């Protein structure tokens, strides 16, 4: 496994195969080592192991007690635990008849169960099992299932405006079809609206929860008037599964009441989105956060007032935390923005940061460690970039705090980050250990006795209206169950297998990205921002052509105009009472507006008149860009054949208008119509996106307010672009909650047995 393990470390796998006798060279001793703080001591020709490595998802997990015991208890030929597991798995592949149903792939399906069915494209189909047919003779194919199909309200074009576009809202139909059992993806729950009293909380509990209010004669709805309102008795449910779902709901409610949230530290908090998004699960609370930028740390504090925020360098806070823990006198560090500001006594703010956190205060570390040196968008790759060392800071925090859980985020480019590389030209590095960053991270975590799994997550797969891939790692201390990576809940048509090629030759695919499997459709730009107020920038040079002037005047009747002036910090609307364009029409809009915003921050940054003029002259069509501008508005580099753009074959995108029915480009820190990621023109208005629109692209709730010195919009852009997309954080939090509830139930059971 190259540098992934200690030179004498082995990993158990789930592979067992036969080899030729003459390939055997001799005996070695390999023994299981109980994880401890010390490095294992083994003879120089011996080996040790403490983890199972799964070569299909790249995870390193602890070895279950049963597996260690099994190899001792049983005699040959049945003593191989791997073969037992493989045999069990193979057995599950054969459908087994059970009472009122069929068991297959580790799941049970009964008559009246609601199931997800593979689709050619888009989200999966959803149906209710009417009948399960087992083959009567050898001539018949395998098991087939007769289902009644549900329709999706969000896909109905004739849905009235007051009916929310909600992926969870289904309707009952009379359409039936027969499918092979192999098309069944898994179970989901569909209930009549009136039978779920706490609908919002129940929907939040699982992406596989749906509700229905109406029935229509068929999937092909021709009139909204053909609907019938459903009563709970109109939809039969499977007794077993409904009881199970209810028990799960009760456990979840009880768990949240009895179980204090894990206390989390974020050593590179930024605006805090990663941890605060995870808080939605109810099982984590960000109690401590370090953030070096004064503005971002104020944003964090304003949006999470109970969090202890350190506006300082994470290295210095760590140093003081370690010193304090060792009993030394701690130097009181000043807040970054108040250093050298001794005379400002009008300011009531305490100039010093709070006392550092102690290991017993923290259960969990959540960190998106700064990504500049790895970002593919960043041209300035430097071999000795200090920021690449911030991983060491995170790992030192882990070593010092020994938290139960860790959650890390980084850019995808982190995977191609080499260790010990040398500078080979201004923008290029050469040599070093391939994927050294990842190897170092895994090795350090497993050496500290953490189980780990990692993968590339696509934000659009979790309901963010944005294409954004990031690297994530989840780690759990030996003894705590390791959460899964969340699987896609939203079908996203952009093809990317999110595969990781490990340097040891394994291709891991921890995320299932195939289209037709996820329960919901992706969220569009229109879904995300159509309810925010419209406004145009004033054209700094009104057109001379009377027809076009008339056109502009017409447009101004419905869409207000705002002057975009370079000497002002922003252009648009600010404050708590900014009226929305309309009530929420989609699930995301409703979610974002659950709580009122103290400041909608629905404003753009400002530019010099020529840039404003170019923006307002881009046609109002999707994907229109600088190529549609009149030549006199071209920038030098559009027109010059030797410019970078010209040499790149006039790449589309500069001054680009987005397509409202698609998704946002990765929201980055530099929002500008001439930046690398330059499709930033609003689909309905003659201007670029506002701060609130960009926040929506990342799934921030509207109550979240960004703080920036002097209302500097670029600073807000940076906070938004650096954040973890809120829906991804929610999905990760949900996986954590699953394992915590499981562990809590198991502990409770064991406690009862002892009594
Ligand atoms: Zn075997
Ligand atoms: Zn059932």
PDB file of C-alpha atoms and ligand atoms in Angstrom, residues 108-113 187 238-242, ligand 2:
ATOM      1  CA  UNK A 108     -37.277  -6.977   2.358  1.00  0.00           C
ATOM      2  CA  UNK A 109     -40.088  -6.010   0.022  1.00  0.00           C
ATOM      3  CA  UNK A 110     -43.744  -6.643   0.881  1.00  0.00           C
ATOM      4  CA  UNK A 111     -47.027  -6.141  -0.907  1.00  0.00           C
ATOM      5  CA  UNK A 112     -48.063  -2.474  -0.445  1.00  0.00           C
ATOM      6  CA  UNK A 113     -44.482  -1.354   0.128  1.00  0.00           C
ATOM      7  CA  UNK A 187     -37.646   1.140  -0.337  1.00  0.00           C
ATOM      8  CA  UNK A 238     -47.483  -2.175   4.518  1.00  0.00           C
ATOM      9  CA  UNK A 239     -48.080  -2.742   8.227  1.00  0.00           C
ATOM     10  CA  UNK A 240     -44.573  -4.031   8.926  1.00  0.00           C
ATOM     11  CA  UNK A 241     -42.732  -1.259   7.205  1.00  0.00           C
ATOM     12  CA  UNK A 242     -44.986   1.506   8.502  1.00  0.00           C
TER      13      UNK A 242
HETATM   14 ZN1  LIG B   2     -43.199  -3.757   4.048  1.00  0.00          ZN
END
